[in-house]
Amino acid sequence: MKWEPDNFQLEHNSVWSFPERGNWATHDSNYRGNCSPYVFRNLLIRYSNESDWILDQFVGGGTSLVEAKLLNRNIIGTDINPDALEICRTKVNFGVGTGKVEIRLSDARHLDFIKDNSIDFICTHPPYANVIKYSNDIKADISLLDYDCFLSAMEPVAIEAYRVLKKNKYCAFIIGDIRQKSFIRHLGFDTLKRFEQVGFKLKDTIIKVQHNCQSTHKWKRIAIDNNFFLLAHEYIFVMKK
Ligand SMILES: C[S@@+](CC[C@H](N)C(=O)[O-])C[C@H]1O[C@@H](n2cnc3c(N)ncnc32)[C@H](O)[C@@H]1O
């Protein structure tokens, strides 16, 4: 197995594009809506150090866990869906890297088991409201919520993130906008506002180019007919406490 990407270079400007999503270690694209490992690798190297404690409170298929372990960072990964955590356990079952991995079934709005001011870096990837539903009926699954309820749910997420992060440390999250009835809703900036309201300061906005969107072919015709552009970017917001 290949444990590192070939010729990896840190990103230096605010537009990131990874046409090859990254297939080293145990990474794959099977978990719906999962993230390229290049994103987590860049964020972890730039905003954390070896032996730091990292938090990903929407851990999904475990991309961040694999990268943190390989890069000798310790990480806590939480998700509300037990099936996701099962995938995470398989993904980190390898012997390379010295990072400890703690996997917990938990709601990102209630991280009571994490002490105040104890985390060195948060990097996470919440659902994009209900664009992808990650379960059918898990009560605390915020991917089942409509736009406004999702934003309300992100308020306690932001409060918890601020509480557990050490002062002067960074919190980054990945999110996209959505199109409803051919109009754009700025889910990214609306979510960012919830984090700013609890005290985070925006340090960087990165545009991440989206490749191989599954629905591109279906939507191409609709986009032409309705005279709009297909969304092919997401945001990575990096904030400081
Ligand atoms: C976009 S996915 C994360 C994908 C992940 N970055 C990866 O690369 O595999 C978002 C995750 O948030 C989880 N989720 C939804 N509501 C949650 C909540 N209240 N607390 C924690 N996780 C939640 C979903 O189960 C889903 O796995």
PDB file of C-alpha atoms and ligand atoms in Angstrom:
ATOM      1  CA  MET A   1       0.000   0.000   0.000  1.00  0.00           C
ATOM      2  CA  LYS A   2       1.106   3.562  -0.722  1.00  0.00           C
ATOM      3  CA  TRP A   3       1.068   5.619   2.501  1.00  0.00           C
ATOM      4  CA  GLU A   4       1.865   9.089   1.179  1.00  0.00           C
ATOM      5  CA  PRO A   5       0.750  11.103  -1.855  1.00  0.00           C
ATOM      6  CA  ASP A   6       3.357  11.429  -4.620  1.00  0.00           C
ATOM      7  CA  ASN A   7       5.124  14.798  -4.827  1.00  0.00           C
ATOM      8  CA  PHE A   8       2.886  16.446  -2.225  1.00  0.00           C
ATOM      9  CA  GLN A   9       3.151  20.233  -2.058  1.00  0.00           C
ATOM     10  CA  LEU A  10       1.355  22.525   0.365  1.00  0.00           C
ATOM     11  CA  GLU A  11      -1.158  24.893  -1.187  1.00  0.00           C
ATOM     12  CA  HIS A  12      -0.112  28.543  -1.180  1.00  0.00           C
ATOM     13  CA  ASN A  13      -3.058  30.453  -2.557  1.00  0.00           C
ATOM     14  CA  SER A  14      -6.771  30.646  -1.942  1.00  0.00           C
ATOM     15  CA  VAL A  15      -7.984  28.348  -4.747  1.00  0.00           C
ATOM     16  CA  TRP A  16      -7.470  24.628  -4.222  1.00  0.00           C
ATOM     17  CA  SER A  17      -8.097  22.037  -6.908  1.00  0.00           C
ATOM     18  CA  PHE A  18      -7.382  18.317  -6.654  1.00  0.00           C
ATOM     19  CA  PRO A  19      -8.426  16.575  -9.893  1.00  0.00           C
ATOM     20  CA  GLU A  20      -7.009  13.311  -8.516  1.00  0.00           C
ATOM     21  CA  ARG A  21      -8.850  13.140  -5.200  1.00  0.00           C
ATOM     22  CA  GLY A  22      -6.107  11.051  -3.526  1.00  0.00           C
ATOM     23  CA  ASN A  23      -5.907   7.276  -3.164  1.00  0.00           C
ATOM     24  CA  TRP A  24      -3.060   6.655  -0.746  1.00  0.00           C
ATOM     25  CA  ALA A  25      -3.413   4.736   2.539  1.00  0.00           C
ATOM     26  CA  THR A  26      -6.991   3.489   3.146  1.00  0.00           C
ATOM     27  CA  HIS A  27      -8.723   6.416   1.419  1.00  0.00           C
ATOM     28  CA  ASP A  28     -11.521   5.839  -1.071  1.00  0.00           C
ATOM     29  CA  SER A  29     -14.534   7.789  -2.307  1.00  0.00           C
ATOM     30  CA  ASN A  30     -17.187   5.359  -1.059  1.00  0.00           C
ATOM     31  CA  TYR A  31     -18.628   7.482   1.760  1.00  0.00           C
ATOM     32  CA  ARG A  32     -21.112   9.836   0.135  1.00  0.00           C
ATOM     33  CA  GLY A  33     -19.962  13.443  -0.029  1.00  0.00           C
ATOM     34  CA  ASN A  34     -16.624  12.638   1.532  1.00  0.00           C
ATOM     35  CA  CYS A  35     -13.682  14.950   1.206  1.00  0.00           C
ATOM     36  CA  SER A  36     -10.404  14.698  -0.675  1.00  0.00           C
ATOM     37  CA  PRO A  37      -7.595  13.745   1.734  1.00  0.00           C
ATOM     38  CA  TYR A  38      -5.512  16.538   0.164  1.00  0.00           C
ATOM     39  CA  VAL A  39      -7.776  19.047   1.927  1.00  0.00           C
ATOM     40  CA  PHE A  40      -7.213  17.588   5.396  1.00  0.00           C
ATOM     41  CA  ARG A  41      -3.482  17.048   4.709  1.00  0.00           C
ATOM     42  CA  ASN A  42      -3.063  20.723   3.807  1.00  0.00           C
ATOM     43  CA  LEU A  43      -5.060  21.969   6.784  1.00  0.00           C
ATOM     44  CA  LEU A  44      -3.418  19.654   9.302  1.00  0.00           C
ATOM     45  CA  ILE A  45       0.125  20.488   8.213  1.00  0.00           C
ATOM     46  CA  ARG A  46      -0.512  24.222   8.113  1.00  0.00           C
ATOM     47  CA  TYR A  47      -2.506  24.647  11.339  1.00  0.00           C
ATOM     48  CA  SER A  48      -1.282  21.923  13.694  1.00  0.00           C
ATOM     49  CA  ASN A  49       1.849  20.198  14.954  1.00  0.00           C
ATOM     50  CA  GLU A  50       2.779  16.605  15.662  1.00  0.00           C
ATOM     51  CA  SER A  51       1.205  15.285  18.919  1.00  0.00           C
ATOM     52  CA  ASP A  52      -1.479  17.997  18.892  1.00  0.00           C
ATOM     53  CA  TRP A  53      -5.097  17.050  19.619  1.00  0.00           C
ATOM     54  CA  ILE A  54      -7.380  17.602  16.620  1.00  0.00           C
ATOM     55  CA  LEU A  55     -11.195  17.439  16.538  1.00  0.00           C
ATOM     56  CA  ASP A  56     -13.455  16.482  13.630  1.00  0.00           C
ATOM     57  CA  GLN A  57     -16.984  16.487  15.062  1.00  0.00           C
ATOM     58  CA  PHE A  58     -18.630  15.438  11.712  1.00  0.00           C
ATOM     59  CA  VAL A  59     -16.158  12.694  10.893  1.00  0.00           C
ATOM     60  CA  GLY A  60     -18.242  10.704   8.354  1.00  0.00           C
ATOM     61  CA  GLY A  61     -16.091   8.165   6.510  1.00  0.00           C
ATOM     62  CA  GLY A  62     -12.950   9.095   8.442  1.00  0.00           C
ATOM     63  CA  THR A  63     -10.795  10.980   5.917  1.00  0.00           C
ATOM     64  CA  SER A  64      -9.495  13.341   8.612  1.00  0.00           C
ATOM     65  CA  LEU A  65      -8.711  10.445  10.965  1.00  0.00           C
ATOM     66  CA  VAL A  66      -6.494   8.691   8.429  1.00  0.00           C
ATOM     67  CA  GLU A  67      -4.595  11.888   7.638  1.00  0.00           C
ATOM     68  CA  ALA A  68      -4.139  12.861  11.288  1.00  0.00           C
ATOM     69  CA  LYS A  69      -2.824   9.422  12.190  1.00  0.00           C
ATOM     70  CA  LEU A  70      -0.401   9.373   9.243  1.00  0.00           C
ATOM     71  CA  LEU A  71       0.811  12.866  10.181  1.00  0.00           C
ATOM     72  CA  ASN A  72       1.396  11.896  13.843  1.00  0.00           C
ATOM     73  CA  ARG A  73      -1.436  14.063  15.195  1.00  0.00           C
ATOM     74  CA  ASN A  74      -3.928  12.752  17.775  1.00  0.00           C
ATOM     75  CA  ILE A  75      -7.555  13.086  16.759  1.00  0.00           C
ATOM     76  CA  ILE A  76     -11.069  12.793  18.175  1.00  0.00           C
ATOM     77  CA  GLY A  77     -13.672  11.953  15.538  1.00  0.00           C
ATOM     78  CA  THR A  78     -17.382  12.075  16.340  1.00  0.00           C
ATOM     79  CA  ASP A  79     -20.448  11.345  14.264  1.00  0.00           C
ATOM     80  CA  ILE A  80     -24.093  10.757  15.038  1.00  0.00           C
ATOM     81  CA  ASN A  81     -24.286   7.752  12.723  1.00  0.00           C
ATOM     82  CA  PRO A  82     -22.950   4.419  14.073  1.00  0.00           C
ATOM     83  CA  ASP A  83     -22.502   3.091  10.498  1.00  0.00           C
ATOM     84  CA  ALA A  84     -20.072   5.929   9.747  1.00  0.00           C
ATOM     85  CA  LEU A  85     -18.069   5.119  12.877  1.00  0.00           C
ATOM     86  CA  GLU A  86     -17.805   1.468  11.817  1.00  0.00           C
ATOM     87  CA  ILE A  87     -16.255   2.635   8.524  1.00  0.00           C
ATOM     88  CA  CYS A  88     -13.896   4.929  10.473  1.00  0.00           C
ATOM     89  CA  ARG A  89     -12.671   2.022  12.627  1.00  0.00           C
ATOM     90  CA  THR A  90     -11.788   0.019   9.509  1.00  0.00           C
ATOM     91  CA  LYS A  91     -10.116   3.020   7.878  1.00  0.00           C
ATOM     92  CA  VAL A  92      -7.691   3.651  10.756  1.00  0.00           C
ATOM     93  CA  ASN A  93      -6.830   0.002  11.277  1.00  0.00           C
ATOM     94  CA  PHE A  94      -3.233   0.285  10.072  1.00  0.00           C
ATOM     95  CA  GLY A  95       0.142   0.556  11.758  1.00  0.00           C
ATOM     96  CA  VAL A  96       1.680   3.609  10.085  1.00  0.00           C
ATOM     97  CA  GLY A  97       1.923   6.924  11.989  1.00  0.00           C
ATOM     98  CA  THR A  98       1.961   7.595  15.715  1.00  0.00           C
ATOM     99  CA  GLY A  99      -1.279   9.587  16.056  1.00  0.00           C
ATOM    100  CA  LYS A 100      -3.872   8.296  18.524  1.00  0.00           C
ATOM    101  CA  VAL A 101      -7.439   8.056  17.208  1.00  0.00           C
ATOM    102  CA  GLU A 102     -10.506   8.334  19.441  1.00  0.00           C
ATOM    103  CA  ILE A 103     -13.818   7.575  17.737  1.00  0.00           C
ATOM    104  CA  ARG A 104     -17.067   8.493  19.565  1.00  0.00           C
ATOM    105  CA  LEU A 105     -20.765   8.333  18.831  1.00  0.00           C
ATOM    106  CA  SER A 106     -21.727  11.883  19.684  1.00  0.00           C
ATOM    107  CA  ASP A 107     -23.725  14.909  18.615  1.00  0.00           C
ATOM    108  CA  ALA A 108     -21.510  17.814  17.494  1.00  0.00           C
ATOM    109  CA  ARG A 109     -23.758  20.114  19.558  1.00  0.00           C
ATOM    110  CA  HIS A 110     -22.963  18.348  22.847  1.00  0.00           C
ATOM    111  CA  LEU A 111     -19.299  17.467  23.228  1.00  0.00           C
ATOM    112  CA  ASP A 112     -19.487  17.211  27.022  1.00  0.00           C
ATOM    113  CA  PHE A 113     -16.682  14.641  27.148  1.00  0.00           C
ATOM    114  CA  ILE A 114     -14.183  17.215  25.790  1.00  0.00           C
ATOM    115  CA  LYS A 115     -12.743  19.730  28.257  1.00  0.00           C
ATOM    116  CA  ASP A 116     -12.809  23.516  27.691  1.00  0.00           C
ATOM    117  CA  ASN A 117      -9.744  24.922  25.864  1.00  0.00           C
ATOM    118  CA  SER A 118      -8.226  21.500  25.195  1.00  0.00           C
ATOM    119  CA  ILE A 119      -8.183  21.115  21.399  1.00  0.00           C
ATOM    120  CA  ASP A 120      -5.335  22.429  19.223  1.00  0.00           C
ATOM    121  CA  PHE A 121      -7.127  22.448  15.869  1.00  0.00           C
ATOM    122  CA  ILE A 122     -10.641  21.758  14.611  1.00  0.00           C
ATOM    123  CA  CYS A 123     -11.072  20.674  11.013  1.00  0.00           C
ATOM    124  CA  THR A 124     -14.462  19.411  10.012  1.00  0.00           C
ATOM    125  CA  HIS A 125     -16.989  18.974   7.253  1.00  0.00           C
ATOM    126  CA  PRO A 126     -20.639  19.237   8.273  1.00  0.00           C
ATOM    127  CA  PRO A 127     -23.553  18.207   6.030  1.00  0.00           C
ATOM    128  CA  TYR A 128     -24.713  20.879   3.542  1.00  0.00           C
ATOM    129  CA  ALA A 129     -28.171  21.155   5.161  1.00  0.00           C
ATOM    130  CA  ASN A 130     -30.245  18.341   3.598  1.00  0.00           C
ATOM    131  CA  VAL A 131     -28.484  18.110   0.207  1.00  0.00           C
ATOM    132  CA  ILE A 132     -27.278  14.611   1.181  1.00  0.00           C
ATOM    133  CA  LYS A 133     -29.297  12.853   3.881  1.00  0.00           C
ATOM    134  CA  TYR A 134     -26.904  10.701   5.920  1.00  0.00           C
ATOM    135  CA  SER A 135     -29.610   8.656   7.643  1.00  0.00           C
ATOM    136  CA  ASN A 136     -33.352   8.062   7.460  1.00  0.00           C
ATOM    137  CA  ASP A 137     -34.359   8.669  11.021  1.00  0.00           C
ATOM    138  CA  ILE A 138     -31.493   9.421  13.403  1.00  0.00           C
ATOM    139  CA  LYS A 139     -33.034  12.147  15.535  1.00  0.00           C
ATOM    140  CA  ALA A 140     -29.891  14.246  15.951  1.00  0.00           C
ATOM    141  CA  ASP A 141     -28.828  13.953  12.294  1.00  0.00           C
ATOM    142  CA  ILE A 142     -28.696  17.570  11.089  1.00  0.00           C
ATOM    143  CA  SER A 143     -28.569  16.422   7.447  1.00  0.00           C
ATOM    144  CA  LEU A 144     -32.321  15.816   7.787  1.00  0.00           C
ATOM    145  CA  LEU A 145     -33.006  19.498   8.504  1.00  0.00           C
ATOM    146  CA  ASP A 146     -34.170  22.134   6.052  1.00  0.00           C
ATOM    147  CA  TYR A 147     -32.092  25.262   5.440  1.00  0.00           C
ATOM    148  CA  ASP A 148     -33.255  27.387   8.379  1.00  0.00           C
ATOM    149  CA  CYS A 149     -33.359  24.544  10.909  1.00  0.00           C
ATOM    150  CA  PHE A 150     -29.878  23.485   9.800  1.00  0.00           C
ATOM    151  CA  LEU A 151     -28.542  26.990  10.464  1.00  0.00           C
ATOM    152  CA  SER A 152     -30.148  26.990  13.907  1.00  0.00           C
ATOM    153  CA  ALA A 153     -28.527  23.614  14.597  1.00  0.00           C
ATOM    154  CA  MET A 154     -25.122  25.034  13.640  1.00  0.00           C
ATOM    155  CA  GLU A 155     -25.352  27.619  16.448  1.00  0.00           C
ATOM    156  CA  PRO A 156     -24.694  25.100  19.269  1.00  0.00           C
ATOM    157  CA  VAL A 157     -22.085  23.429  17.029  1.00  0.00           C
ATOM    158  CA  ALA A 158     -20.220  26.753  16.860  1.00  0.00           C
ATOM    159  CA  ILE A 159     -20.585  27.322  20.628  1.00  0.00           C
ATOM    160  CA  GLU A 160     -19.114  23.882  21.369  1.00  0.00           C
ATOM    161  CA  ALA A 161     -16.290  24.376  18.865  1.00  0.00           C
ATOM    162  CA  TYR A 162     -15.385  27.683  20.502  1.00  0.00           C
ATOM    163  CA  ARG A 163     -15.542  26.185  23.996  1.00  0.00           C
ATOM    164  CA  VAL A 164     -13.242  23.215  23.365  1.00  0.00           C
ATOM    165  CA  LEU A 165     -10.646  25.017  21.205  1.00  0.00           C
ATOM    166  CA  LYS A 166      -7.575  26.558  22.849  1.00  0.00           C
ATOM    167  CA  LYS A 167      -7.188  30.343  22.588  1.00  0.00           C
ATOM    168  CA  ASN A 168      -5.315  31.576  19.476  1.00  0.00           C
ATOM    169  CA  LYS A 169      -5.856  28.244  17.719  1.00  0.00           C
ATOM    170  CA  TYR A 170      -7.700  27.594  14.475  1.00  0.00           C
ATOM    171  CA  CYS A 171     -10.989  26.064  13.412  1.00  0.00           C
ATOM    172  CA  ALA A 172     -11.590  25.197   9.746  1.00  0.00           C
ATOM    173  CA  PHE A 173     -14.697  23.822   8.089  1.00  0.00           C
ATOM    174  CA  ILE A 174     -15.622  22.836   4.563  1.00  0.00           C
ATOM    175  CA  ILE A 175     -19.053  23.714   3.188  1.00  0.00           C
ATOM    176  CA  GLY A 176     -20.821  24.493  -0.086  1.00  0.00           C
ATOM    177  CA  ASP A 177     -23.685  26.716  -1.176  1.00  0.00           C
ATOM    178  CA  ILE A 178     -26.876  25.236  -2.519  1.00  0.00           C
ATOM    179  CA  ARG A 179     -29.277  26.009  -5.339  1.00  0.00           C
ATOM    180  CA  GLN A 180     -33.011  25.931  -4.647  1.00  0.00           C
ATOM    181  CA  LYS A 181     -35.479  26.394  -7.490  1.00  0.00           C
ATOM    182  CA  SER A 182     -32.667  27.778  -9.648  1.00  0.00           C
ATOM    183  CA  PHE A 183     -31.625  30.427  -7.075  1.00  0.00           C
ATOM    184  CA  ILE A 184     -28.499  30.360  -4.903  1.00  0.00           C
ATOM    185  CA  ARG A 185     -28.662  30.152  -1.113  1.00  0.00           C
ATOM    186  CA  HIS A 186     -25.401  31.091   0.574  1.00  0.00           C
ATOM    187  CA  LEU A 187     -25.246  28.195   3.006  1.00  0.00           C
ATOM    188  CA  GLY A 188     -21.476  28.679   3.329  1.00  0.00           C
ATOM    189  CA  PHE A 189     -21.586  32.329   4.420  1.00  0.00           C
ATOM    190  CA  ASP A 190     -24.754  31.862   6.462  1.00  0.00           C
ATOM    191  CA  THR A 191     -23.030  29.069   8.422  1.00  0.00           C
ATOM    192  CA  LEU A 192     -19.865  31.126   8.791  1.00  0.00           C
ATOM    193  CA  LYS A 193     -21.948  33.890  10.377  1.00  0.00           C
ATOM    194  CA  ARG A 194     -22.973  31.447  13.153  1.00  0.00           C
ATOM    195  CA  PHE A 195     -19.295  30.856  13.968  1.00  0.00           C
ATOM    196  CA  GLU A 196     -18.472  34.576  13.892  1.00  0.00           C
ATOM    197  CA  GLN A 197     -21.379  35.287  16.242  1.00  0.00           C
ATOM    198  CA  VAL A 198     -19.792  33.161  18.974  1.00  0.00           C
ATOM    199  CA  GLY A 199     -16.416  34.929  18.692  1.00  0.00           C
ATOM    200  CA  PHE A 200     -14.409  33.288  15.878  1.00  0.00           C
ATOM    201  CA  LYS A 201     -12.486  35.648  13.574  1.00  0.00           C
ATOM    202  CA  LEU A 202     -12.255  34.763   9.879  1.00  0.00           C
ATOM    203  CA  LYS A 203      -8.629  34.285   8.833  1.00  0.00           C
ATOM    204  CA  ASP A 204      -8.997  32.819   5.329  1.00  0.00           C
ATOM    205  CA  THR A 205     -11.611  31.856   2.770  1.00  0.00           C
ATOM    206  CA  ILE A 206     -10.416  29.156   0.401  1.00  0.00           C
ATOM    207  CA  ILE A 207     -12.300  28.187  -2.749  1.00  0.00           C
ATOM    208  CA  LYS A 208     -12.088  24.453  -3.374  1.00  0.00           C
ATOM    209  CA  VAL A 209     -12.867  23.328  -6.895  1.00  0.00           C
ATOM    210  CA  GLN A 210     -15.288  20.386  -7.012  1.00  0.00           C
ATOM    211  CA  HIS A 211     -14.474  17.617  -9.475  1.00  0.00           C
ATOM    212  CA  ASN A 212     -16.591  14.691 -10.668  1.00  0.00           C
ATOM    213  CA  CYS A 213     -19.876  15.819  -9.121  1.00  0.00           C
ATOM    214  CA  GLN A 214     -22.106  12.757  -9.489  1.00  0.00           C
ATOM    215  CA  SER A 215     -25.096  14.734 -10.701  1.00  0.00           C
ATOM    216  CA  THR A 216     -23.237  16.843 -13.274  1.00  0.00           C
ATOM    217  CA  HIS A 217     -24.666  15.163 -16.408  1.00  0.00           C
ATOM    218  CA  LYS A 218     -28.265  15.318 -15.248  1.00  0.00           C
ATOM    219  CA  TRP A 219     -27.912  18.932 -14.173  1.00  0.00           C
ATOM    220  CA  LYS A 220     -26.001  20.144 -17.213  1.00  0.00           C
ATOM    221  CA  ARG A 221     -29.158  20.133 -19.371  1.00  0.00           C
ATOM    222  CA  ILE A 222     -31.266  21.763 -16.632  1.00  0.00           C
ATOM    223  CA  ALA A 223     -28.617  24.445 -16.113  1.00  0.00           C
ATOM    224  CA  ILE A 224     -28.514  25.300 -19.824  1.00  0.00           C
ATOM    225  CA  ASP A 225     -32.301  25.372 -20.090  1.00  0.00           C
ATOM    226  CA  ASN A 226     -32.640  27.618 -17.016  1.00  0.00           C
ATOM    227  CA  ASN A 227     -29.615  29.773 -17.722  1.00  0.00           C
ATOM    228  CA  PHE A 228     -27.590  29.180 -14.553  1.00  0.00           C
ATOM    229  CA  PHE A 229     -24.116  27.854 -13.803  1.00  0.00           C
ATOM    230  CA  LEU A 230     -23.518  24.500 -12.138  1.00  0.00           C
ATOM    231  CA  LEU A 231     -21.927  24.960  -8.739  1.00  0.00           C
ATOM    232  CA  ALA A 232     -18.397  23.585  -8.971  1.00  0.00           C
ATOM    233  CA  HIS A 233     -16.841  25.071  -5.854  1.00  0.00           C
ATOM    234  CA  GLU A 234     -16.998  24.780  -2.092  1.00  0.00           C
ATOM    235  CA  TYR A 235     -15.539  26.935   0.680  1.00  0.00           C
ATOM    236  CA  ILE A 236     -13.032  26.192   3.363  1.00  0.00           C
ATOM    237  CA  PHE A 237     -13.319  28.817   6.097  1.00  0.00           C
ATOM    238  CA  VAL A 238     -10.386  29.107   8.473  1.00  0.00           C
ATOM    239  CA  MET A 239     -11.111  30.994  11.702  1.00  0.00           C
ATOM    240  CA  LYS A 240      -9.127  31.874  14.797  1.00  0.00           C
ATOM    241  CA  LYS A 241     -10.309  31.833  18.422  1.00  0.00           C
TER     242      LYS A 241
HETATM  243  C1  LIG B   1     -20.113  15.671   4.900  1.00  0.00           C
HETATM  244  S1  LIG B   1     -20.179  14.277   5.971  1.00  0.00           S
HETATM  245  C2  LIG B   1     -18.491  14.162   6.527  1.00  0.00           C
HETATM  246  C3  LIG B   1     -17.613  13.481   5.506  1.00  0.00           C
HETATM  247  C4  LIG B   1     -16.182  13.329   5.957  1.00  0.00           C
HETATM  248  N1  LIG B   1     -15.459  14.584   5.947  1.00  0.00           N
HETATM  249  C5  LIG B   1     -15.434  12.351   5.068  1.00  0.00           C
HETATM  250  O1  LIG B   1     -14.495  12.761   4.360  1.00  0.00           O
HETATM  251  O2  LIG B   1     -15.814  11.170   5.039  1.00  0.00           O
HETATM  252  C6  LIG B   1     -21.076  14.893   7.345  1.00  0.00           C
HETATM  253  C7  LIG B   1     -21.322  13.925   8.482  1.00  0.00           C
HETATM  254  O3  LIG B   1     -22.017  14.607   9.544  1.00  0.00           O
HETATM  255  C8  LIG B   1     -22.735  13.629  10.272  1.00  0.00           C
HETATM  256  N2  LIG B   1     -23.703  14.282  11.180  1.00  0.00           N
HETATM  257  C9  LIG B   1     -24.955  14.718  10.938  1.00  0.00           C
HETATM  258  N3  LIG B   1     -25.490  15.271  12.046  1.00  0.00           N
HETATM  259  C10 LIG B   1     -24.554  15.188  13.020  1.00  0.00           C
HETATM  260  C11 LIG B   1     -24.502  15.625  14.377  1.00  0.00           C
HETATM  261  N4  LIG B   1     -25.532  16.255  14.971  1.00  0.00           N
HETATM  262  N5  LIG B   1     -23.366  15.401  15.076  1.00  0.00           N
HETATM  263  C12 LIG B   1     -22.307  14.756  14.513  1.00  0.00           C
HETATM  264  N6  LIG B   1     -22.312  14.319  13.226  1.00  0.00           N
HETATM  265  C13 LIG B   1     -23.410  14.548  12.481  1.00  0.00           C
HETATM  266  C14 LIG B   1     -23.330  12.737   9.194  1.00  0.00           C
HETATM  267  O4  LIG B   1     -23.683  11.473   9.725  1.00  0.00           O
HETATM  268  C15 LIG B   1     -22.154  12.690   8.173  1.00  0.00           C
HETATM  269  O5  LIG B   1     -21.384  11.539   8.377  1.00  0.00           O
END
